[in-house]
Coordinates of C-alpha atoms and ligand atoms in Angstrom, one line a residue:
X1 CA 4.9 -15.2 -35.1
X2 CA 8.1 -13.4 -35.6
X3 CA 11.7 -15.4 -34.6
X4 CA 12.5 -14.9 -31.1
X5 CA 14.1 -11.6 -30.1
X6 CA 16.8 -12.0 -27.3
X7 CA 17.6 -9.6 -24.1
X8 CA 19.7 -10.6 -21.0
X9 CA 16.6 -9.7 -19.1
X10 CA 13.2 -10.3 -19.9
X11 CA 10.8 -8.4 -17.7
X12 CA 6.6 -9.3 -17.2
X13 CA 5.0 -6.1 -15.7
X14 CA 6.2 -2.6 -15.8
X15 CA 5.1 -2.1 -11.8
X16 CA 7.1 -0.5 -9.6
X17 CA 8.7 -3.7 -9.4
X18 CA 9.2 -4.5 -12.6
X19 CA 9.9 -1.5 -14.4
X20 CA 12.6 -0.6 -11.3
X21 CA 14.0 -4.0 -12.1
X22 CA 14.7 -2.8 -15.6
X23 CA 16.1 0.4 -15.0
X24 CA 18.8 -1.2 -12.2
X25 CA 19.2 -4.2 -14.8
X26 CA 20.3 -1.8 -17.5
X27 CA 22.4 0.4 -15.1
X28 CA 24.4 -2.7 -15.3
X29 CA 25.1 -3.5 -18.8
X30 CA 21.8 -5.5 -19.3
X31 CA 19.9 -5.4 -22.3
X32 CA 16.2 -5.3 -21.2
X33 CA 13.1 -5.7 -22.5
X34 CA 9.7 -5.2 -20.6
X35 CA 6.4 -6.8 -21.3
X36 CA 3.3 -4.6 -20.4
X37 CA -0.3 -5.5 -21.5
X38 CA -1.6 -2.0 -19.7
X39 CA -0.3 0.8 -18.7
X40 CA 3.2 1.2 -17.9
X41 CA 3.7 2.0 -14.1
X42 CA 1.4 -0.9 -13.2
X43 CA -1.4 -0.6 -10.3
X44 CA 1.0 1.7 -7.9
X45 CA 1.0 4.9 -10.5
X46 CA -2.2 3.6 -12.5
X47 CA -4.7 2.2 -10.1
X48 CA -3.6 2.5 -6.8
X49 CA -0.9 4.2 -4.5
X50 CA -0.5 7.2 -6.7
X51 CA -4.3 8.1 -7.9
X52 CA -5.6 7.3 -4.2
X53 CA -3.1 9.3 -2.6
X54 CA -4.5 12.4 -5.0
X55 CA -7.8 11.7 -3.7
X56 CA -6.6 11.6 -0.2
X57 CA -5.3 15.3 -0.5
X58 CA -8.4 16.3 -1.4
X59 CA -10.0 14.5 1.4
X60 CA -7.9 16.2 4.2
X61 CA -8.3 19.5 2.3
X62 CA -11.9 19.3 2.9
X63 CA -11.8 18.0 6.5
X64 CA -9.2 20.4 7.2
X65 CA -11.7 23.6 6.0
X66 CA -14.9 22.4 7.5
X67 CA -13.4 21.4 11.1
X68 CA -10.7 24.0 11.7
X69 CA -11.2 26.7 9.0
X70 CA -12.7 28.5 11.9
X71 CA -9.7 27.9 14.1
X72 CA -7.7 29.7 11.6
X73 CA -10.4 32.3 10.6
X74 CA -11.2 31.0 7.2
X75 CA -14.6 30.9 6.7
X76 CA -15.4 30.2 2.7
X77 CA -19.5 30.1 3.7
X78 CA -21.0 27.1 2.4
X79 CA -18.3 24.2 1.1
X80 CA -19.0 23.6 -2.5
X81 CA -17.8 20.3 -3.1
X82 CA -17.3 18.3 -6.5
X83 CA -15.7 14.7 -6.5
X84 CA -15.5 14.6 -10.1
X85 CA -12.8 17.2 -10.4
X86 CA -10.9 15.7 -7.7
X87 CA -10.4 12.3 -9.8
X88 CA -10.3 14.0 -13.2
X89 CA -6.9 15.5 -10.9
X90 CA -6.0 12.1 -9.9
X91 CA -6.4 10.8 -12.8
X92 CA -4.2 13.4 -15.1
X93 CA -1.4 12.6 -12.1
X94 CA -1.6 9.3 -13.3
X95 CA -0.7 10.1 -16.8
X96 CA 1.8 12.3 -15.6
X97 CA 3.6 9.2 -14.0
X98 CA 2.9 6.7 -16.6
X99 CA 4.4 9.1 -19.1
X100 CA 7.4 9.4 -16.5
X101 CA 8.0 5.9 -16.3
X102 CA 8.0 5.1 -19.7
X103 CA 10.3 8.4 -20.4
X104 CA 12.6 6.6 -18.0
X105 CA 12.6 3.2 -19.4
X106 CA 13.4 4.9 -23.2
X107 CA 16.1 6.9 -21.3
X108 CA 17.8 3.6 -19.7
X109 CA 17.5 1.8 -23.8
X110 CA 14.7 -0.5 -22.1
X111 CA 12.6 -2.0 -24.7
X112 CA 8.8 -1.4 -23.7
X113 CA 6.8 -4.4 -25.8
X114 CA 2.8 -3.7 -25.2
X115 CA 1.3 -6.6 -25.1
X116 CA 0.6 -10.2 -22.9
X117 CA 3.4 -12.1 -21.8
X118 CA 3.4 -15.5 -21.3
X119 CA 5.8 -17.7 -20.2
X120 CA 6.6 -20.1 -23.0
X121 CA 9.9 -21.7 -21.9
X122 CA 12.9 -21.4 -18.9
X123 CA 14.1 -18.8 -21.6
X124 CA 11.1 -17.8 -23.7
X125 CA 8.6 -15.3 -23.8
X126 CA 5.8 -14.8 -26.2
X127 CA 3.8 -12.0 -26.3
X128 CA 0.3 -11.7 -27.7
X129 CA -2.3 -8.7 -28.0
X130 CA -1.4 -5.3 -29.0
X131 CA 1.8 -6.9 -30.3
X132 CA 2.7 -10.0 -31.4
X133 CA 6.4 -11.3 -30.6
X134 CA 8.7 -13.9 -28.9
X135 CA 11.1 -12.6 -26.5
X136 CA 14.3 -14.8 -25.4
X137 CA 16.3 -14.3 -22.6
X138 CA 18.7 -15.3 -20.2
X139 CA 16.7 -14.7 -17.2
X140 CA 12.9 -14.0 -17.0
X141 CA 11.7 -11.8 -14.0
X142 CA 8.1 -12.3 -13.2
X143 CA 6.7 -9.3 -11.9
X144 CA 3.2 -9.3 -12.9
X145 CA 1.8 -8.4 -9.2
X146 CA -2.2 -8.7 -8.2
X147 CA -5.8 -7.9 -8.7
X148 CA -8.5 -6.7 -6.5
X149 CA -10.7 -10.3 -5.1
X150 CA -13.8 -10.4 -4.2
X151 CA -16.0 -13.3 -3.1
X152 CA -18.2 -14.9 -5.7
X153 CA -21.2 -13.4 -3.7
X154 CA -20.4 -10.1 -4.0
X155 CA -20.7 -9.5 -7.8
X156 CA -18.7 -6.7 -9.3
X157 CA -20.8 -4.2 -11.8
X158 CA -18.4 -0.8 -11.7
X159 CA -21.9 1.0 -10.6
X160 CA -23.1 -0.1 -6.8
X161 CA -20.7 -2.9 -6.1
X162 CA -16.8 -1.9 -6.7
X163 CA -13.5 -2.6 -5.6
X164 CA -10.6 0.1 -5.4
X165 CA -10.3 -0.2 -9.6
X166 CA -13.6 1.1 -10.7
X167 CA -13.9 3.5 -7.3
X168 CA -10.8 5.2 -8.6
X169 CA -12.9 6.6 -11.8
X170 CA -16.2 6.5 -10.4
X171 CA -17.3 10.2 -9.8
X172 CA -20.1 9.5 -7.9
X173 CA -20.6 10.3 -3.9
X174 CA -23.6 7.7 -3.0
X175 CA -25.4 9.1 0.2
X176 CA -24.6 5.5 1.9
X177 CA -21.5 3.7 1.2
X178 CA -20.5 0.5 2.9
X179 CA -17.3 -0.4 3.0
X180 CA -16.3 -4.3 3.5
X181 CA -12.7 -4.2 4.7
X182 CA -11.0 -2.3 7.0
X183 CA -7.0 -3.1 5.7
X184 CA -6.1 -0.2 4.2
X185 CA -7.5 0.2 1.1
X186 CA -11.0 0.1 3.1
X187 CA -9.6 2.5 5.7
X188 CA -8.5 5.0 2.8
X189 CA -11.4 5.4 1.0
X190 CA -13.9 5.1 3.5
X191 CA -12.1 8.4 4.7
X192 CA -12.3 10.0 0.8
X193 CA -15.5 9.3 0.5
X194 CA -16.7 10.3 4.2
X195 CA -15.0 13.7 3.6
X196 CA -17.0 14.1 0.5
X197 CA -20.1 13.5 2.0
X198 CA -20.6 9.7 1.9
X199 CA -22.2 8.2 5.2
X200 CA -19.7 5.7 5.8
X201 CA -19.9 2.3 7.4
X202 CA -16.9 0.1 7.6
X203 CA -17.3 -3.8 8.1
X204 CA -14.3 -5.9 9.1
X205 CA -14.1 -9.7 10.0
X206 CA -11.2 -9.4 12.2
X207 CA -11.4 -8.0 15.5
X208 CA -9.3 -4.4 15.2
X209 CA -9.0 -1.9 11.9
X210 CA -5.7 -2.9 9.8
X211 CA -5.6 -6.3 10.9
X212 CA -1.4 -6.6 11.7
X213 CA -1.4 -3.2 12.9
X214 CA -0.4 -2.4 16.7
X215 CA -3.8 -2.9 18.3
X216 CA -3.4 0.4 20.2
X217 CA -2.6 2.2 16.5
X218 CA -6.0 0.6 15.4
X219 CA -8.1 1.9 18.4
X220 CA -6.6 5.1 18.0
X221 CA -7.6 5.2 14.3
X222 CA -11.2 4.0 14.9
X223 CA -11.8 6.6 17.3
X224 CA -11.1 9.2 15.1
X225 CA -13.3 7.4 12.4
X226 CA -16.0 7.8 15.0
X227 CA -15.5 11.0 15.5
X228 CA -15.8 12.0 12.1
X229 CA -18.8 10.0 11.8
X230 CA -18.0 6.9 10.1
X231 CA -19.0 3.9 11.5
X232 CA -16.9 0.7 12.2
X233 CA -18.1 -2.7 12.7
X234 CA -15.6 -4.8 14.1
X235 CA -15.9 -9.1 13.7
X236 CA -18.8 -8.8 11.5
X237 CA -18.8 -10.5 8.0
X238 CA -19.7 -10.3 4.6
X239 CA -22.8 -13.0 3.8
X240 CA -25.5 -11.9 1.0
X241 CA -25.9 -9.2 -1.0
X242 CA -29.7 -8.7 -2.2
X243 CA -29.9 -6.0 -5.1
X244 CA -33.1 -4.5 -5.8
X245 CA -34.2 -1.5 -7.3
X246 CA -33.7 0.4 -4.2
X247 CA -30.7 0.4 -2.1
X248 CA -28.4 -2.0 -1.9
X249 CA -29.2 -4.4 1.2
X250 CA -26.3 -6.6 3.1
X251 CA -26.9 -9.5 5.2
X252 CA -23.7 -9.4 8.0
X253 CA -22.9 -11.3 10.5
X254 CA -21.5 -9.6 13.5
X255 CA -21.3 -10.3 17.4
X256 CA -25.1 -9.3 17.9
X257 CA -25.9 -12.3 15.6
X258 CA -27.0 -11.6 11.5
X259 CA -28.7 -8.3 10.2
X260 CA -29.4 -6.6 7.2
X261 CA -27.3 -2.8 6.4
X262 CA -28.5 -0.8 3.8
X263 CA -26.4 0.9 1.0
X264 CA -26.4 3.0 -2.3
X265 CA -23.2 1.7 -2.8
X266 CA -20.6 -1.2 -1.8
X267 CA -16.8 -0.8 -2.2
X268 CA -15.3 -4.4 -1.8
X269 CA -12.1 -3.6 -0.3
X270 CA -11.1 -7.5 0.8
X271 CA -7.9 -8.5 -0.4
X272 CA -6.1 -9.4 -3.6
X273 CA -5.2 -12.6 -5.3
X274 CA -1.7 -12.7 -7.2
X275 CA -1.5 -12.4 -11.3
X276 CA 0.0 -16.0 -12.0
X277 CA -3.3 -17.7 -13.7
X278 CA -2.6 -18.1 -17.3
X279 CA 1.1 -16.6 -17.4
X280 CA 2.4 -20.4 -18.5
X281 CA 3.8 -21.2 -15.0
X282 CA 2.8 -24.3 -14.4
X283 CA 3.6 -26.2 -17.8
X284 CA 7.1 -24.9 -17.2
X285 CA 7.3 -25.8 -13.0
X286 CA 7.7 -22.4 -11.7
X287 CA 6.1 -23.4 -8.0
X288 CA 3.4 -21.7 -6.8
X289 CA 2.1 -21.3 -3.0
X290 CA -1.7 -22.5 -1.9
X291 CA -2.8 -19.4 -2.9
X292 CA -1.4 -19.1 -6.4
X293 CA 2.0 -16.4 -5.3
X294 CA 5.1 -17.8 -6.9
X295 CA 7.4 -19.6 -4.4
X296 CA 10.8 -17.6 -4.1
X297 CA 14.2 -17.7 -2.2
X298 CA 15.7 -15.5 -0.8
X299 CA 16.6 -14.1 -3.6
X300 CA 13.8 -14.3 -5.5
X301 CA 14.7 -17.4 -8.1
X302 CA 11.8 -19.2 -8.4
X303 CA 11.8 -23.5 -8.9
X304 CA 13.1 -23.0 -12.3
X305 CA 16.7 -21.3 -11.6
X306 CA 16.2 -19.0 -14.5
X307 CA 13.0 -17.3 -14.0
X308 CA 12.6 -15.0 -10.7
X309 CA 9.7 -13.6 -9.2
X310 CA 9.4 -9.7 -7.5
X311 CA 6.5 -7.8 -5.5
X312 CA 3.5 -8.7 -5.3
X313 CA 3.6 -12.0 -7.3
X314 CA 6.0 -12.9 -4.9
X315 CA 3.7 -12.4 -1.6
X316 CA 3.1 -10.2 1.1
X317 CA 3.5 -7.4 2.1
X318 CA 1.7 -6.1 -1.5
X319 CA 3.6 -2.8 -0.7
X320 CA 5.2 -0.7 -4.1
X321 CA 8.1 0.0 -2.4
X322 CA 8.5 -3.7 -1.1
X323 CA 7.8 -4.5 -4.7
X324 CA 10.8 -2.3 -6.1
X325 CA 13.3 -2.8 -3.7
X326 CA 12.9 -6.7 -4.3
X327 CA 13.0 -5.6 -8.2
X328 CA 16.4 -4.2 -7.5
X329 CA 17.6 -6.8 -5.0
X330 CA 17.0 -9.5 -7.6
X331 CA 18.7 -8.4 -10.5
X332 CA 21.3 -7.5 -8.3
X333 CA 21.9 -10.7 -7.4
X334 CA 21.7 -11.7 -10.7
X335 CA 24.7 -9.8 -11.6
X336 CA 26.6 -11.7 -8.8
X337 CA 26.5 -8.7 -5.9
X338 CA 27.0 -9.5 -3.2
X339 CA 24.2 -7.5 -0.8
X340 CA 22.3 -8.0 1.5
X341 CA 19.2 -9.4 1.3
X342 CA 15.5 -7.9 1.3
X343 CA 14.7 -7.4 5.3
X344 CA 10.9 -7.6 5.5
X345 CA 11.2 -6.1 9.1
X346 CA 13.0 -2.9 7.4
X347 CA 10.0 -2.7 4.7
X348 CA 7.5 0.1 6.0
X349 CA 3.6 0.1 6.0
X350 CA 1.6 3.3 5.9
X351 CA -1.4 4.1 5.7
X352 CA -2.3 7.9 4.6
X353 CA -6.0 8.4 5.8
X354 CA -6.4 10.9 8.7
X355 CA -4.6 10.2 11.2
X356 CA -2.0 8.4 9.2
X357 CA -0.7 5.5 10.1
X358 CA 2.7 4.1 10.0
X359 CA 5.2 1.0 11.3
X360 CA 7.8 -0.9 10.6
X361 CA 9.9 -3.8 12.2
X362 CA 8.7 -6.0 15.2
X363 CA 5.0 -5.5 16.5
X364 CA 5.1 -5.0 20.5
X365 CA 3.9 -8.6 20.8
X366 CA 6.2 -9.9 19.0
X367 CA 8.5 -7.7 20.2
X368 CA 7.8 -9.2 24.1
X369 CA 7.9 -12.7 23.1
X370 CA 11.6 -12.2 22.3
X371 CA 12.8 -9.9 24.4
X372 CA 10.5 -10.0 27.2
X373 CA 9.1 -7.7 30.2
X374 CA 12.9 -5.7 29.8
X375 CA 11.8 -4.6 26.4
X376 CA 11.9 -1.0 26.3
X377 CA 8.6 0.6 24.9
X378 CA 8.7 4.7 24.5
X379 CA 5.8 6.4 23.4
X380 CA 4.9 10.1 22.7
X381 CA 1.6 11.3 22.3
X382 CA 0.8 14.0 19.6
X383 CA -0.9 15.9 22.5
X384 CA 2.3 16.8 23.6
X385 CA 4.1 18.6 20.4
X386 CA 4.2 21.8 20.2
X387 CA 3.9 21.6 16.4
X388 CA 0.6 19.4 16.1
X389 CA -1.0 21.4 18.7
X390 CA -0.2 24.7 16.6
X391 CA -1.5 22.7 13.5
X392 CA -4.8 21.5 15.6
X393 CA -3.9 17.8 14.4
X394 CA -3.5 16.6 17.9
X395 CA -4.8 13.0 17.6
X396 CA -2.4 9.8 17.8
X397 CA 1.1 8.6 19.0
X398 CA 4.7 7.7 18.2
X399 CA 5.7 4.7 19.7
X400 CA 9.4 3.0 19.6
X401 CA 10.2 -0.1 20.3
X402 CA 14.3 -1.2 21.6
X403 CA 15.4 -4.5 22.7
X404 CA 16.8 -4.4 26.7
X405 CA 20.4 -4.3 26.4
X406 CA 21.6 -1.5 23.8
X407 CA 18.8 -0.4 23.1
X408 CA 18.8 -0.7 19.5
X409 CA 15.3 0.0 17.7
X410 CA 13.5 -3.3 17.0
X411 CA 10.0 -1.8 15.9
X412 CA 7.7 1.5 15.2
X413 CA 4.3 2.3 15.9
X414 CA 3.2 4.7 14.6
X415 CA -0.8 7.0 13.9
X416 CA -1.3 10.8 13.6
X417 CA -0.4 13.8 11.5
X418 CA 2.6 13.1 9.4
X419 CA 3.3 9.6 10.3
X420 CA 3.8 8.3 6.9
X421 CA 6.8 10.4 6.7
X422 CA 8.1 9.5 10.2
X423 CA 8.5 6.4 9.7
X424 CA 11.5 6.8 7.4
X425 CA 13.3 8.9 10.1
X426 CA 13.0 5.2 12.1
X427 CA 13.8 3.2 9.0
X428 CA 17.2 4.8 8.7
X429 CA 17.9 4.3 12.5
X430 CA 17.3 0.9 12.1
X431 CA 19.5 0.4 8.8
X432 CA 22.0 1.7 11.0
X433 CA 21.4 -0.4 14.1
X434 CA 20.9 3.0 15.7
X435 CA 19.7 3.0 19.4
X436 CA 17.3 5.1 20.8
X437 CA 19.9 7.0 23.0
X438 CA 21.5 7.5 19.5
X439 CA 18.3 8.7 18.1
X440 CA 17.6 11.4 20.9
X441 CA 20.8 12.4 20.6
X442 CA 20.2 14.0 17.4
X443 CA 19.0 17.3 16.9
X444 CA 15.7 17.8 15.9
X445 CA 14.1 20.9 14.5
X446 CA 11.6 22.8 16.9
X447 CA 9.0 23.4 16.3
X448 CA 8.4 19.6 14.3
X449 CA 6.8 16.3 14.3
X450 CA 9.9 14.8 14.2
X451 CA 10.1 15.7 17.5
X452 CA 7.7 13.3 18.7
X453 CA 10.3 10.2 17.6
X454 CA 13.1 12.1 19.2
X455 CA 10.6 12.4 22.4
X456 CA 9.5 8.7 21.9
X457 CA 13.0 7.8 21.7
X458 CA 14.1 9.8 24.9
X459 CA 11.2 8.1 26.6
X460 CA 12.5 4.5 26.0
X461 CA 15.2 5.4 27.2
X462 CA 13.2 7.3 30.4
X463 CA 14.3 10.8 30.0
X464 CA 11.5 11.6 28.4
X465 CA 11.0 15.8 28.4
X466 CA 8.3 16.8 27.1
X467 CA 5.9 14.3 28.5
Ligands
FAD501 C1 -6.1 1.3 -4.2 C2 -4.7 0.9 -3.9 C3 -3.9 1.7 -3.2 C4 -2.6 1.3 -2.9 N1 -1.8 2.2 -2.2 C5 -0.5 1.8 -1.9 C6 0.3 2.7 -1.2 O1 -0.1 3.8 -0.8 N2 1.6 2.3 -0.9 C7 2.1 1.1 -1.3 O2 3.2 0.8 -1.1 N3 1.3 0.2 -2.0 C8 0.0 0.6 -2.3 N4 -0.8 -0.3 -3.0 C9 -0.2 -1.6 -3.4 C10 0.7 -1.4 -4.7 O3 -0.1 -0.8 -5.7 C11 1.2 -2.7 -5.1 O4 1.9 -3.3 -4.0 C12 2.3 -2.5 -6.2 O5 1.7 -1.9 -7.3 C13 2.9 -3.9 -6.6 O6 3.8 -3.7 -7.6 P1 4.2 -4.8 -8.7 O7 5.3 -4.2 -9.5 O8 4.4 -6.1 -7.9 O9 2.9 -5.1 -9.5 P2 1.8 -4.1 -10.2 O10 1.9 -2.7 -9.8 O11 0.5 -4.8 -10.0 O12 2.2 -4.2 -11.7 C14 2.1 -5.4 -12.5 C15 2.0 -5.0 -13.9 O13 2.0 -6.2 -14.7 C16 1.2 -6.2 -15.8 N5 0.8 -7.5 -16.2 C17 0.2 -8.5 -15.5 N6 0.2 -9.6 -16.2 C18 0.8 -9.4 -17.4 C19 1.1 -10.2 -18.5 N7 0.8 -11.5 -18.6 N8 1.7 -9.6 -19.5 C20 2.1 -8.3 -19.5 N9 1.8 -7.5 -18.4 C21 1.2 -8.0 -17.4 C22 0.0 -5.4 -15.2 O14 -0.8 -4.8 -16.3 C23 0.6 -4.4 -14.3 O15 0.9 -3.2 -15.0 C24 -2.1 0.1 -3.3 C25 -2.9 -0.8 -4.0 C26 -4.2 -0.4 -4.3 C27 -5.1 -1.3 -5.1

């Protein structure tokens, strides 16, 4: 191997952590390399948020032509529909980004090494695969996120059992498709696919959709499945899968005791498992939780003071934008700053199936334990706005949580049209240690559905209007 290279910052995983990292690293003076065995942009723009959220588009374009094309008198006969062109588009939008990001790292003199990093020293990099080099450095940011996990009896073959990698290039529409996990990789294809034609059933082990989701979001959001035909299964789990030449058959077990489901296909939507096997950790004592995420502070060094850990290597939420603003925090604290640190409770989760759905901060639970029966709770239904009425997307809520004596927001809740970019309104607010009364004081556009957090707001405070 070659002698050792050296950087100031040596980067594993150009993700939206990692490459984000870089880019704020070089902004300050940093010289920067990143290590990427794939494709730069990581799973966000390659194999997740990005690709699915092109699919999604498609999915409410068809939804929104067969149940209210009438409404708006367009009738286009018979729906033609093919799911192949609608990932050959999400797909070419992945390019587009990858391209992006690495156009960005170039622009910000970021050196992009292809290849596997491994962790060879406090200080030391070496790289294997597509090239073959050792990278030193004064710091080492881990950012090498996760992978899809399934259980060992589920067996993954790209062609009837897949997880959220292969269904992103898979251009087939089975007839049956069950989905096991309702978080919301489960909840955001088993809407793509249902749109498409796919009779949908969803299986999830917990007792509500989006397990950590405000119950009442969840109960909203599984009614709308049900009306749109896909069927939920609540506290009914995963046991065998028997494959035979015919469908796919599922042994569950759900309140009424075991059965069998049938399926053409099975999307494995369970959870994820961190990307720290084999990246040298352990010879070097980088400490790593029970299930294999690196252990960080709070600002994100890991055991060994000169290797730090970002997104989703570094635990939940497994969120991009959790993953870059820790990216940016870290090296940021590297260079001495002095900021504030990452606030899980400010990090948003969204969901972009329809309804959306979308919170942030405390959950009302939560929320009561700490401030009590005086917490004030405002909600807003969707019903009631003028603007999701005239757009026929009437379903869900905005709800705003404020603790009793200010009334500064503590918590969102949020499912219907548009919630995903709602949410940031209340984000701000809460940056700002804005109260609700602040929040309704501001003027919001009519005819919006903005104006459902300015109602929501108004209602905490009970002068609600419109409702
Ligand atoms: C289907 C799906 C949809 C999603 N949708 C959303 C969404 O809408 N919004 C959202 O916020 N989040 C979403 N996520 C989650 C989001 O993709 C992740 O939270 C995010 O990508 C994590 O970023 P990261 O930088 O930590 O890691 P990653 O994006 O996983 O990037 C890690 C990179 O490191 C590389 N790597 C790993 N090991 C090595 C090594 N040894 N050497 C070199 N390179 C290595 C990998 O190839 C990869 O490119 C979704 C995930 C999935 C699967």
């Amino acid at each position: 191997m070659a002698s050792a290279e050296r950087f100031d910052l040596a980067v594993i995983g150009s993700g939206p952590g990692g490459y984000v990292a870089a880019i704020r690293a070089a902004q300050l003076g940093r010289r920067v390399a990143v290590i990427e065995e794939d494709r730069p942009g990581g799973v966000c723009l390659n194999w997740g948020c990005i690709p699915s959220k092109a699919l999604l588009t498609g999915a409410s374009l068809v939804e929104t032509l067969r149940d209210h094309g009438e409404t708006f008198g367009v009738v286009a006969g018979e729906l033609r529909l093919d799911y192949g062109k609608a990932i050959d588009h999400s797909r070419k939008v992945a390019d587009r980004l990858c391209k992006g990001v690495q156009g960005l790292l170039k622009k910000n003199r970021i050196e992009l090494i292809a290849g596997r990093g491994r962790v060879a020293g406090p200080n030391r990099v070496e790289v294997r695969g597509a090239s073959e080099r050792v990278v030193e450095a004064d710091h080492l940011l881990l950012a090498t996120g996760s992978a899809e996990w399934t259980p060992p009896g589920l067996p993954v073959d790209g062609e009837r059992v897949l997880t959220s990698r292969e269904a992103l290039e898979s251009k087939r529409i089975p007839e049956r498709l069950l989905v096991v996990g309702a978080g919301a990789v489960g909840v955001e294809f088993a809407y793509v696919y249902a749109a498409y034609g796919s009779r949908v059933t969803v299986i999830e082990m917990a007792s509500q959709m989006l397990p950590g989701a405000d119950p009442e979001v969840a109960a909203a959001l599984q009614r709308e499945f049900r009306r749109k035909g896909i069927e939920v299964r609540l506290g009914t789990r995963f046991e065998e899968l028997k494959q035979d030449a015919g469908d796919l058959r599922v042994a569950v077990a759900g309140p009424k005791g075991s059965e069998e489901l049938r399926a053409e296909q099975v999307l494995a939507a369970i959870g994820r498992r961190p990307r720290s096997a084999d990246l040298g950790l352990e010879a070097v004592g980088v400490a790593l939780d029970a299930k294999g995420f690196v252990r960080v502070d709070g600002r994100f060094r890991s055991s060994v003071p000169s290797i730090s850990a970002i997104g989703d290597l570094a635990g939940a939420p497994l969120l991009a934008h959790k993953a870059s603003e820790e990216g940016i925090a870290a090296v940021e604290f590297l260079a001495g700053h002095k900021r504030p640190a990452v606030d899980p409770h400010h990090i948003p989760a969204c969901i972009y199936a329809e309804p959306q759905v979308a919170w942030i901060g405390l959950g009302e639970a939560e929320a009561r334990a700490k401030y009590g029966d005086d917490l004030r709770v405002g909600r807003f239904p969707f019903t009631a706005s003028g603007k999701a009425i005239a757009a026929a997307h009437t379903a869900g809520f905005v709800k705003i949580l404020a603790e009793p004596r200010y009334g500064q927001i503590v918590g969102a809740h949020l499912v219907g049209a548009g919630a995903t970019e709602l949410v940031a309104e209340i984000g701000l607010a809460m940056t700002l240690e804005a109260t609700t009364g602040e929040l309704a004081a501001t003027s919001h556009a009519h005819p919006t559905l903005s104006e459902a957090v300015m109602e929501a707001a108004l209602a905490a405070e009970g002068r609600g209007i419109n409702f």
